[in-house]
Short mmCIF file of C-alpha atoms in Angstrom, two decimals:
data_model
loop_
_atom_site.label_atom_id
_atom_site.label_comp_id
_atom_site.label_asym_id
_atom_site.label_seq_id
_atom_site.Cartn_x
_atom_site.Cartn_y
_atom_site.Cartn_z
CA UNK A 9 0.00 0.00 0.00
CA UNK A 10 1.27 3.53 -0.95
CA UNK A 11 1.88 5.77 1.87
CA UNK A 12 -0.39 8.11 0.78
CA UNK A 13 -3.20 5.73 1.01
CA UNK A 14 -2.03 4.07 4.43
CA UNK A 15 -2.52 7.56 5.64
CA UNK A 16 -5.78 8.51 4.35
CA UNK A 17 -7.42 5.06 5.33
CA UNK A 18 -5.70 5.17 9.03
CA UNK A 19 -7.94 8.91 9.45
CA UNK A 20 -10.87 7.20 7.84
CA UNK A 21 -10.56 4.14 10.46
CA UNK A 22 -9.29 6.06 13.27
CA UNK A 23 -5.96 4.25 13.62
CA UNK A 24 -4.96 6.03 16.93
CA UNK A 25 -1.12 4.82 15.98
CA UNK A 26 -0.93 5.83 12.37
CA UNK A 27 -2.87 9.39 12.86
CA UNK A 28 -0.34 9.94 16.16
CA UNK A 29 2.32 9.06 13.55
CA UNK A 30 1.52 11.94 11.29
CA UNK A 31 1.43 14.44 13.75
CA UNK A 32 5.03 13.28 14.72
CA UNK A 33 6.25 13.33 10.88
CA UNK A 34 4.10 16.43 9.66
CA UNK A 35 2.98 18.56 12.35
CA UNK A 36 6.54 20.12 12.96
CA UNK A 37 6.91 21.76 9.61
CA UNK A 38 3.14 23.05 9.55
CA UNK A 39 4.37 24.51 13.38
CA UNK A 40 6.92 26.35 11.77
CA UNK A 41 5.29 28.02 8.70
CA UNK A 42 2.47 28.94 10.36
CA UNK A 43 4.24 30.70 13.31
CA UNK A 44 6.92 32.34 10.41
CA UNK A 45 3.62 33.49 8.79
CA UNK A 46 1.85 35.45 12.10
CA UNK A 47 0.26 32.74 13.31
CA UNK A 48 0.23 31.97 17.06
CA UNK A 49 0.46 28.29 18.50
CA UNK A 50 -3.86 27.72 18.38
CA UNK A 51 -3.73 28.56 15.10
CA UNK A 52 -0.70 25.63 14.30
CA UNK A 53 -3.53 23.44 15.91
CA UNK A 54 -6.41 24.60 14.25
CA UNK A 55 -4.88 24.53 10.95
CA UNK A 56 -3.30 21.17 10.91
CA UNK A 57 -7.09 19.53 12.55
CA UNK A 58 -8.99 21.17 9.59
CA UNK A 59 -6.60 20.25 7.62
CA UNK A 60 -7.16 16.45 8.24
CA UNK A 61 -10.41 16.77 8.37
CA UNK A 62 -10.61 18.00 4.90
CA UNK A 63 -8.70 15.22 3.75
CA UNK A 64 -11.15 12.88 5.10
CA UNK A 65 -14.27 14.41 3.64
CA UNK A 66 -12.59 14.16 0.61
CA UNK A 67 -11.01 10.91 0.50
CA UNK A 68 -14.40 9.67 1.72
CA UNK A 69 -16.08 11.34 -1.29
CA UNK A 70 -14.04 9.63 -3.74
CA UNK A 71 -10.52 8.25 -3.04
CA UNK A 72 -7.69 10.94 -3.44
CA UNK A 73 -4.95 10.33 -6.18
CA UNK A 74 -1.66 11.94 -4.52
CA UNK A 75 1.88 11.47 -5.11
CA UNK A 76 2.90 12.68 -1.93
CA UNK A 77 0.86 12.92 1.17
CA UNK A 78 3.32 15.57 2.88
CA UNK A 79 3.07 17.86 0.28
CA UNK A 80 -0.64 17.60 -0.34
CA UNK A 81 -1.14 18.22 2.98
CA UNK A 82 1.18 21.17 3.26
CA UNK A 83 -0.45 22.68 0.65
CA UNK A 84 -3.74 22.05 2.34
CA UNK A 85 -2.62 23.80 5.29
CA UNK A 86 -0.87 26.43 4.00
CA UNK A 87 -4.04 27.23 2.04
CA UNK A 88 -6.24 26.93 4.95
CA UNK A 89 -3.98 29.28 6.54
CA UNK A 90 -4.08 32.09 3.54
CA UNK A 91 -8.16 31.34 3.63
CA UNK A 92 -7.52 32.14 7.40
CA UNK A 93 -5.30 35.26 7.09
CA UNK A 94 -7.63 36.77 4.29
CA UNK A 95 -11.08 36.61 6.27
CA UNK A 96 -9.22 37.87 9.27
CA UNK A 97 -8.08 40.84 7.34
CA UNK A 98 -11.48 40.91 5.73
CA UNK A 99 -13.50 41.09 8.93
CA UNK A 100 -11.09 43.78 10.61
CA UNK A 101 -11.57 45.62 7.42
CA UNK A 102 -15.63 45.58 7.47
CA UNK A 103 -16.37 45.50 11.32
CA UNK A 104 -12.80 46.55 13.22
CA UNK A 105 -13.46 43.52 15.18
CA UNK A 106 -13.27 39.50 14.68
CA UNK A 107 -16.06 37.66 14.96
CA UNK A 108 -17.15 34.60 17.16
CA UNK A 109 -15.74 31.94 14.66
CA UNK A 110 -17.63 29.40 13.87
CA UNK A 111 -15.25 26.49 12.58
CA UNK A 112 -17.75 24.12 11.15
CA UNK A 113 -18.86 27.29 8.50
CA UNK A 114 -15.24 28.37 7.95
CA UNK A 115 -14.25 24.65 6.94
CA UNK A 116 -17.21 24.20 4.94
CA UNK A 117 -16.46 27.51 3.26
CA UNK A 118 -12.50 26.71 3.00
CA UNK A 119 -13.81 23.30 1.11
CA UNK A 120 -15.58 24.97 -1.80
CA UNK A 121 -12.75 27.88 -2.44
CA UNK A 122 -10.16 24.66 -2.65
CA UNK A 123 -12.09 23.12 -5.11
CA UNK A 124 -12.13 26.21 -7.06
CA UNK A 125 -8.94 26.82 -6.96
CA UNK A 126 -8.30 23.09 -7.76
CA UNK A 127 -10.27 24.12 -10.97
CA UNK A 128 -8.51 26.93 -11.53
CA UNK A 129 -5.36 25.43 -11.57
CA UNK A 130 -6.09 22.53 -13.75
CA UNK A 131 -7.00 24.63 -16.16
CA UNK A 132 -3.90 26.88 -15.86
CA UNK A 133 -2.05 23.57 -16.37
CA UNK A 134 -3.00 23.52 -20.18
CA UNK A 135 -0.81 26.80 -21.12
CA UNK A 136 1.98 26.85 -22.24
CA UNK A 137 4.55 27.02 -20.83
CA UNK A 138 5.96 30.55 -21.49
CA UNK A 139 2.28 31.53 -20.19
CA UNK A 140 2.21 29.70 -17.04
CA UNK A 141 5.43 31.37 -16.39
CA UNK A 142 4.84 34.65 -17.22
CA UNK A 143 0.84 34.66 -15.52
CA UNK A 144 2.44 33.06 -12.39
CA UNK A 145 4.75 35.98 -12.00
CA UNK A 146 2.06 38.48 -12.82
CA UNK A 147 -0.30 36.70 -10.67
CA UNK A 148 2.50 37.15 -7.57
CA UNK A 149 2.58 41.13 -7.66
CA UNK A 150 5.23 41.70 -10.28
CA UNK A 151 5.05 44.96 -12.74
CA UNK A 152 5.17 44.46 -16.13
CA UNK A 153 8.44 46.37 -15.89
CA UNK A 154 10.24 43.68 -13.63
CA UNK A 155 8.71 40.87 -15.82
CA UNK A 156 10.13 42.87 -18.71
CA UNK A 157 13.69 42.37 -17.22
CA UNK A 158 13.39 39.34 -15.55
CA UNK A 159 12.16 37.05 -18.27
CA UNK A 160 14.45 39.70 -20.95
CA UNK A 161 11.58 40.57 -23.57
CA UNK A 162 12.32 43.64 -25.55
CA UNK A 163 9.63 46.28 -24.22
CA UNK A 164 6.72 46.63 -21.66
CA UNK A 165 4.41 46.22 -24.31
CA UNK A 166 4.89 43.09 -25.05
CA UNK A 167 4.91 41.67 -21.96
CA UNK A 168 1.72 43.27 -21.38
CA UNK A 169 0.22 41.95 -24.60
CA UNK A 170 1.35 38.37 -23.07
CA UNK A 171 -0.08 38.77 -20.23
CA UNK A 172 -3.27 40.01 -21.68
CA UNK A 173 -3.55 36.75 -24.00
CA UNK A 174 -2.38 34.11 -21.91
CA UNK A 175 -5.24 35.68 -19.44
CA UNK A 176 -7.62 35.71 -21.69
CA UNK A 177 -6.64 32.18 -22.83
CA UNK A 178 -7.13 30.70 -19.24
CA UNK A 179 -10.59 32.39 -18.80
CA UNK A 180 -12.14 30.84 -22.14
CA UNK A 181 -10.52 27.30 -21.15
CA UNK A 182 -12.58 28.02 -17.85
CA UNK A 183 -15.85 29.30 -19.16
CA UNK A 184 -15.83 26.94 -21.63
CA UNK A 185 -15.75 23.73 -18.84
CA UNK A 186 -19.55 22.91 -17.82
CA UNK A 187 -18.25 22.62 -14.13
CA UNK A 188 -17.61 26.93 -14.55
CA UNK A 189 -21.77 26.66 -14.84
CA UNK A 190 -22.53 24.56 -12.15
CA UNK A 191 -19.85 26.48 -9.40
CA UNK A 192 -20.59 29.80 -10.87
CA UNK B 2 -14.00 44.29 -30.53
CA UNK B 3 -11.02 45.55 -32.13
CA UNK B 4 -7.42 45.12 -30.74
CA UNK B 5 -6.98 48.65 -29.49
CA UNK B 6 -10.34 48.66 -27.89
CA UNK B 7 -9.22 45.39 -26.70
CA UNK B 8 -6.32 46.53 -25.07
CA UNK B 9 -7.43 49.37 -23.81
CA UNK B 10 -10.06 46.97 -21.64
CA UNK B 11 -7.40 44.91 -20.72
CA UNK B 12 -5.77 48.31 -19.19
CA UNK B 13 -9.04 49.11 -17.21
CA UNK B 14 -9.78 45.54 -16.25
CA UNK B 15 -6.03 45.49 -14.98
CA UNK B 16 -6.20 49.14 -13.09
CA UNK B 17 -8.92 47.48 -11.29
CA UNK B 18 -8.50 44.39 -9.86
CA UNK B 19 -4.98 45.99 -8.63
CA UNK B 20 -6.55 48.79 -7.20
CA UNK B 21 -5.39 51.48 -8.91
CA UNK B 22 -8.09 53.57 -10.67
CA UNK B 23 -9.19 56.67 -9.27
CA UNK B 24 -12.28 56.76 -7.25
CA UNK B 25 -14.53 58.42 -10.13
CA UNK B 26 -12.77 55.30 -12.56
CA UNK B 27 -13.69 52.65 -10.35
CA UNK B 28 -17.41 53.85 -10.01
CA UNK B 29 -17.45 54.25 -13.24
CA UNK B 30 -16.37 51.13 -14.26
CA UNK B 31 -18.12 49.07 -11.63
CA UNK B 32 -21.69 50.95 -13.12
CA UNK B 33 -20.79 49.42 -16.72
CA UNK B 34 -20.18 46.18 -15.37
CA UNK B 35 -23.51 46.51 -13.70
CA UNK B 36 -24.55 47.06 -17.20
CA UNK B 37 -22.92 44.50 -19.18
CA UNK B 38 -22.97 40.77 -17.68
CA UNK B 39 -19.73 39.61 -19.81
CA UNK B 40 -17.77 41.60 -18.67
CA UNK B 41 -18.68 41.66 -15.06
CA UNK B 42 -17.71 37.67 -15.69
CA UNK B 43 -14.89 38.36 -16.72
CA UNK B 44 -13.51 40.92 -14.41
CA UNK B 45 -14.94 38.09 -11.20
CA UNK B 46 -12.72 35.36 -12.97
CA UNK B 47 -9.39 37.78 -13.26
CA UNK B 48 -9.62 39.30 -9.87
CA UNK B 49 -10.23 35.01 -8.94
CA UNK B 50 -7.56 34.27 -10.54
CA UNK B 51 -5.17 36.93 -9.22
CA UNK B 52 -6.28 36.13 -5.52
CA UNK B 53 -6.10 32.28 -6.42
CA UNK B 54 -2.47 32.06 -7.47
CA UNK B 55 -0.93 35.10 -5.29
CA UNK B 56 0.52 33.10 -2.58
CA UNK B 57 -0.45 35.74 -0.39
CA UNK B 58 -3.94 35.99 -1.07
CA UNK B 59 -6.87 34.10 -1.12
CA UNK B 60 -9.92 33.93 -3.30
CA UNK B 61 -12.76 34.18 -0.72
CA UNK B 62 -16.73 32.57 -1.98
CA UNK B 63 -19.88 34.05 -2.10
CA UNK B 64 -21.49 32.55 0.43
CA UNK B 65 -24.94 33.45 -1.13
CA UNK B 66 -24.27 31.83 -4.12
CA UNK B 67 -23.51 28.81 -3.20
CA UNK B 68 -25.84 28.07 0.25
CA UNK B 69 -26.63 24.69 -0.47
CA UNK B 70 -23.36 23.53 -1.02
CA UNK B 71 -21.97 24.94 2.10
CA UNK B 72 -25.14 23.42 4.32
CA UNK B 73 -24.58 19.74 2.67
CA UNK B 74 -21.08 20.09 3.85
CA UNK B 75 -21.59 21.11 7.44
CA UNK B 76 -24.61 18.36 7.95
CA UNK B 77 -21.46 16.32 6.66
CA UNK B 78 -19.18 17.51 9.31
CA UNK B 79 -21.94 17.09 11.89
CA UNK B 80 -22.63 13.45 11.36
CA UNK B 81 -22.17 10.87 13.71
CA UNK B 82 -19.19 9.60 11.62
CA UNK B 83 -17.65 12.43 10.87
CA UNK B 84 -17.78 14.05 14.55
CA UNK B 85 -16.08 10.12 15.32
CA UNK B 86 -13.50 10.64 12.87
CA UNK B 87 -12.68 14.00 14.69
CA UNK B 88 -12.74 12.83 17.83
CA UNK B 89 -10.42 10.22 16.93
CA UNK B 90 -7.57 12.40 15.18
CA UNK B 91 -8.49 15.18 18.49
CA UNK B 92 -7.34 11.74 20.87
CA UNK B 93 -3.96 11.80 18.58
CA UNK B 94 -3.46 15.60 18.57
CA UNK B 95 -3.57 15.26 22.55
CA UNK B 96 -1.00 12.54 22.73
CA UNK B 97 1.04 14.17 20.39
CA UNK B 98 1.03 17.34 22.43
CA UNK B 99 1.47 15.36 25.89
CA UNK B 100 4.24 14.25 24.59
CA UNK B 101 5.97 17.83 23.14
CA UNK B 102 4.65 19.37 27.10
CA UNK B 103 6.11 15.96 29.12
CA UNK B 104 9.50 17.03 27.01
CA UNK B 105 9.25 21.07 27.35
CA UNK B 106 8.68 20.42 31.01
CA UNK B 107 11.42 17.64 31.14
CA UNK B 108 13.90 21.05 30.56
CA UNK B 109 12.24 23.03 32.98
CA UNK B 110 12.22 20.62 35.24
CA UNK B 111 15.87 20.15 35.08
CA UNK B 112 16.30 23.05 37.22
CA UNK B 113 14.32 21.75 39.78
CA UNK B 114 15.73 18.63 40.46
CA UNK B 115 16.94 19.49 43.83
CA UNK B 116 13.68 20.78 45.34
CA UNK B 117 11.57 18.10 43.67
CA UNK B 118 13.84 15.64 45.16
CA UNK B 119 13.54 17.00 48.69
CA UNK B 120 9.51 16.88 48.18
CA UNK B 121 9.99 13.67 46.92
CA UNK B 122 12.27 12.56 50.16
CA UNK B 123 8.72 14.12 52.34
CA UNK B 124 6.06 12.18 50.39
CA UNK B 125 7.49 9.50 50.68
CA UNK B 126 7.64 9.28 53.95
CA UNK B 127 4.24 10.79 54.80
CA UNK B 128 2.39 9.89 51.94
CA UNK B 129 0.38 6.42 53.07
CA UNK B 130 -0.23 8.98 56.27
CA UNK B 131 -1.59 11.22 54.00
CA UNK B 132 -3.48 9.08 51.94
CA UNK B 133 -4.97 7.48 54.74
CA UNK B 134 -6.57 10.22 55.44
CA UNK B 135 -8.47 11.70 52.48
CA UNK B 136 -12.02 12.13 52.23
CA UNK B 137 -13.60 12.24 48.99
CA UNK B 138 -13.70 15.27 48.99
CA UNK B 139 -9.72 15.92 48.95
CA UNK B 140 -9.50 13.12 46.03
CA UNK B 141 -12.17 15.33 44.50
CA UNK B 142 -9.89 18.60 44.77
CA UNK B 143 -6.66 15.97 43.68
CA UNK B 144 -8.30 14.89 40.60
CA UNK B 145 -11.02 17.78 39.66
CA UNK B 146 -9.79 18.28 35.88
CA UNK B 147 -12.94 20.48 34.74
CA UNK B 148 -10.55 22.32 32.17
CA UNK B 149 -9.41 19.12 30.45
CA UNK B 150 -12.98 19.22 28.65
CA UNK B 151 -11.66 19.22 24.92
CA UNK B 152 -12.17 22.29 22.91
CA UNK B 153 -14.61 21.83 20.36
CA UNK B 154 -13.23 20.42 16.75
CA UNK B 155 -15.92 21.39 14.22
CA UNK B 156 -17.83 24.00 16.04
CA UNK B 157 -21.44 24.91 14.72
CA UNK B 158 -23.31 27.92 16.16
CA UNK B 159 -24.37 26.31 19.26
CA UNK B 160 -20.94 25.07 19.88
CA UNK B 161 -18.66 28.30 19.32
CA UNK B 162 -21.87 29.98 21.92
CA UNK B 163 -21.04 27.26 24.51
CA UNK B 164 -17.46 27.69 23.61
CA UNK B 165 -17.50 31.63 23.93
CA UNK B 166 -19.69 31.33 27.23
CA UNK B 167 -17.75 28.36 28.82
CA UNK B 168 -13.93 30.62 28.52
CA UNK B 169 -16.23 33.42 29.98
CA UNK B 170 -17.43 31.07 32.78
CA UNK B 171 -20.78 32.17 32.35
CA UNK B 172 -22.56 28.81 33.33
CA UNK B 173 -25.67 30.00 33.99
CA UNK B 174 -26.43 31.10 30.32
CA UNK B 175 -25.03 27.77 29.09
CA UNK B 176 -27.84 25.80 30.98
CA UNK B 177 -29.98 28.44 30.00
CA UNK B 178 -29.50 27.91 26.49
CA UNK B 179 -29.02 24.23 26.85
CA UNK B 180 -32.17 24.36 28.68
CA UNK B 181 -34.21 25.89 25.47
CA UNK B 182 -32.19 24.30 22.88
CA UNK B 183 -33.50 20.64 24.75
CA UNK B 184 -37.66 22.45 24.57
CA UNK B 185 -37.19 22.96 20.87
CA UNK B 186 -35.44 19.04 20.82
CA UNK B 187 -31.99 20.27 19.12
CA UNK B 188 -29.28 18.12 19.44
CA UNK B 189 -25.79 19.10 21.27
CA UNK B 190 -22.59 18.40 19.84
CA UNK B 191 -21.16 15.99 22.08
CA UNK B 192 -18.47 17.98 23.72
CA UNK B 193 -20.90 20.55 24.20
CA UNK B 194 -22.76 18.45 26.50
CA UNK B 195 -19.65 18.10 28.86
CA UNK B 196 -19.38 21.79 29.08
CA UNK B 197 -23.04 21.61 29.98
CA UNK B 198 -22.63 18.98 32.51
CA UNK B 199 -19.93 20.59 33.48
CA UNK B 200 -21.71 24.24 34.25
CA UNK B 201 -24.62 22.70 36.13
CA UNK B 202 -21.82 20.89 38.49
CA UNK B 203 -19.98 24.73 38.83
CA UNK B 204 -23.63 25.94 39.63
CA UNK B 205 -24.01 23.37 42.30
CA UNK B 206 -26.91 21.54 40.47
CA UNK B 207 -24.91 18.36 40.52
CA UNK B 208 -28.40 16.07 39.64
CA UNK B 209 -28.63 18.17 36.16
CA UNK B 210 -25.06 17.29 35.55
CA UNK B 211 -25.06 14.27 36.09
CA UNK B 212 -28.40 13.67 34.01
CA UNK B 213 -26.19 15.62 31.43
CA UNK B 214 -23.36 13.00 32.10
CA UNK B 215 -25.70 10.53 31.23
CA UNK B 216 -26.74 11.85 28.27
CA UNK B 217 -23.29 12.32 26.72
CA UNK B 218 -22.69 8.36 27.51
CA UNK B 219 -25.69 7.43 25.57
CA UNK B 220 -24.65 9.23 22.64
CA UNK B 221 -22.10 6.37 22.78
CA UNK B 222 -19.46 8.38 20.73
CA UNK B 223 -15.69 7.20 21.25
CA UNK B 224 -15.40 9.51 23.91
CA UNK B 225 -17.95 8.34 26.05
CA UNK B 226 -15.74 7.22 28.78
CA UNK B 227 -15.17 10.84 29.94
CA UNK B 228 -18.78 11.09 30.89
CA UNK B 229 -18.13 8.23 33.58
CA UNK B 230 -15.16 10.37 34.71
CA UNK B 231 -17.01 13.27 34.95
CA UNK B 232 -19.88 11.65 37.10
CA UNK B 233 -17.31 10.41 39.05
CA UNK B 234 -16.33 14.05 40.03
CA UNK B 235 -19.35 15.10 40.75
CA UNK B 236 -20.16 11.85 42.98
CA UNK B 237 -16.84 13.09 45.60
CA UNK B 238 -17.74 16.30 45.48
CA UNK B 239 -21.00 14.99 47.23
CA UNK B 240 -19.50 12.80 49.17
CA UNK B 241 -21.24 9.72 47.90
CA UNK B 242 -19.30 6.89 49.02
CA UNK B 243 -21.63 4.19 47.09
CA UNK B 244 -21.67 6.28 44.07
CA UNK B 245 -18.33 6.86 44.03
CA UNK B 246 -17.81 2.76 44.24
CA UNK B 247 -19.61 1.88 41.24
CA UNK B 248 -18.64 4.80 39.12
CA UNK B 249 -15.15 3.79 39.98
CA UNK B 250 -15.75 -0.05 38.84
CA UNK B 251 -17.43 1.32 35.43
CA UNK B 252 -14.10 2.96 34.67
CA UNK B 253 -11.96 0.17 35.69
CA UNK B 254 -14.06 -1.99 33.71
CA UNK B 255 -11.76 -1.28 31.03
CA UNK B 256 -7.84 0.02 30.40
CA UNK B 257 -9.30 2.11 27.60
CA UNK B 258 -11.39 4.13 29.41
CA UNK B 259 -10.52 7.83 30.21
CA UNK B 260 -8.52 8.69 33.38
CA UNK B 261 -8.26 4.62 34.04
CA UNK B 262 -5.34 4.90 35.62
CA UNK B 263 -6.36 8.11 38.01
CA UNK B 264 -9.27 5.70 38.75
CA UNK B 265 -7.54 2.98 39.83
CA UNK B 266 -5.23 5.32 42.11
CA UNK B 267 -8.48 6.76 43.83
CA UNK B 268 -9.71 2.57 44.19
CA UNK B 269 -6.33 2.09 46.04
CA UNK B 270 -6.32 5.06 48.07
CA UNK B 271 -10.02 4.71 49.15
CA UNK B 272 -9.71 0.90 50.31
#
């Protein structure tokens, strides 16, 4: 049996020795990004719980295909924990004062916006490329001037023009997938 | 559309999902996208996108558009199976962090070697003495571990209120609400009911709490042992010898149960 799936089954089955065994292997380097990343010690807790949770509903909903069960459930975390960091900022921003949270909504919430983005990226996956690189450094806060230099095209123009096509490229490859419909 | 009118969309569409039109712009623009449906689809899937794949962002859902969805997940998160499941990788989180605690305080601990050794040296000596002389009541106040309740893993409404009200140690509006939550025949989440339980004992209505006790046993989660522990508490802090007894032999009745080994310490000491 692949790790992967020794892992998943053990949370499904509640294997007290294999689920301990994860937080030994995984929980340290989930402690330490969260904490470099303004998060306090609950959070580290929090995170890495919803985290397997998630993992569970969706294993349970139709068995996961990963490579690697660390990394999948980095990213997991890590992307619970931007999901986290943006409502924070979003509530501070509306109300100047964080709500009671309820955890059942935020996970529930937290599992649509990963499938979304699990959409998105699939479809990003059938650029090119020169587009996924250039879109992924747009996408990451860099001016057209940097991109200009850093990936040595000849004026700002054309990276813009780039950018503007391999943009529009990934939003008719999503529009054009009946699952757009049905999430939209 | 042309190219340059092209472009020049791209510009605007660009200006605003980074934020950088001037107020006038952006109501403008955000009145013609009110107007014209494709491009108000468009602009949603850029600024998406942007927040999708910026590592330091986050796309966030709208939560009215997608209602049913998000209840079918949290009556999935509140099943039976589910709130199991939890429990079960909750029991593993709280090995895993007696474990990094035992070895934190193994350092601190380090410094204290003398002293702890000289307490040591006096309960030895004195502690069948001691023992020998505890009423329930002092086990009660030796093994009283109210605050060991778990915190709550997928917390609904009802459960972040408890929560909220329980850190607050506001018991009396957690039987309150427990109270009116049972007349309209809601269910608890099972932790819930040992902060429940657990507020009626503070309260000194120690028959509620236990009924609440009871309650959480029946639910027959993989928890359930902690209700028997909890009973027990409640049983020395009334001084009920014969209560005490049998609660006792239901948690000795097996090694799995929570707190079997304080149990069996409190059997010893009380023969």
């Amino acid at each position: 049996m692949q790790e992967s799936e020794k892992y998943l089954q053990a949370l499904i089955d509640g294997d007290n020795k294999i689920i301990l065994d994860i937080y030994n292997r995984f929980h340290p380097k989930i402690q330490v990004f969260i904490l470099r990343n303004n998060g306090r010690h609950e959070d580290v807790q929090d995170v890495f719980h919803d985290a397997l949770m998630y993992l569970i509903m969706k294993h349970r909903e139709s068995p996961l295909q990963i490579a690697s069960f660390e990394a999948y459930l980095f990213t997991i975390c890590k992307n619970i924990w931007r999901s986290t960091l943006k409502n924070k900022k979003e509530w501070v921003m509306k109300d100047g004062v964080l709500p009671l949270v309820n955890k059942e909504d935020s996970l529930a919430t937290f599992t649509i916006e990963q499938k979304h983005l699990e959409f998105y990226q699939e479809k990003f996956q059938l650029l090119s490329d020169n587009c996924k690189e250039i879109l992924s450094i747009y996408f990451n806060g860099m001016s057209y001037e940097e991109i200009m230099k850093d990936l040595s095209y000849n004026s700002i123009n054309v990276v813009r023009q780039r950018v503007y096509k391999c943009r529009a490229k990934v939003v008719q490859l999503i529009k054009a997938d009946f699952r757009y419909k049905k999430q939209a | 559309m042309n190219s340059n009118k092209e472009d020049k969309m791209h510009e605007m569409i660009d200006a605003y999902i980074n934020d950088m039109m001037s107020l006038k712009d952006k109501l403008s623009f955000e009145s013609r996208m009110e107007a014209d449906e494709i491009l108000k689809e468009e602009v949603f899937i850029y600024m998406s996108l942007k927040e999708s794949f910026n590592e330091k962002d986050w796309h966030t859902l709208d939560k009215r558009s997608h209602g049913e969805a998000l209840q079918n997940i949290k009556k999935e998160l509140k099943s039976a199976t589910l709130q199991n499941v939890s429990i079960n990788v909750k029991k593993a989180e709280e090995e895993y962090y007696n474990v990094i605690n035992k070895k934190l305080n193994k350092r601190k601990k380090f410094y204290f070697v003398a002293i702890a050794a000289s307490f040591l040296l006096f309960a030895s000596i004195n502690l069948p003495y001691l023992l020998g002389n505890d009423s329930l009541e002092d086990h009660y106040n030796n093994y009283a571990d109210w605050e060991g309740i778990p915190s709550l893993i997928e917390k609904g409404d009802e459960v972040a209120i408890i929560e909220k009200l329980y850190e607050s140690k506001d018991y009396n509006a957690i039987t309150s609400h427990y109270e009116i939550m049972q007349n309209g025949s809601e269910t608890f989440h099972a932790y819930s009911l040992l902060k429940v339980g657990a507020s009626y004992f503070f309260n000194g209505n120690y028959n509620e709490a236990l009924q609440v006790f009871d309650v959480f046993i029946q639910l027959d989660t993989i928890a359930s042992s902690r209700g028997n522990w909890y009973k027990l508490l409640v049983y020395l802090k009334q001084d009920n010898k014969r209560k005490t007894q049998e609660t006792l032999n239901v948690i000795l009745s097996n090694k799995n149960n929570y707190n079997y080994k304080q149990a069996l310490k409190i059997k010893k000491d009380l023969k």
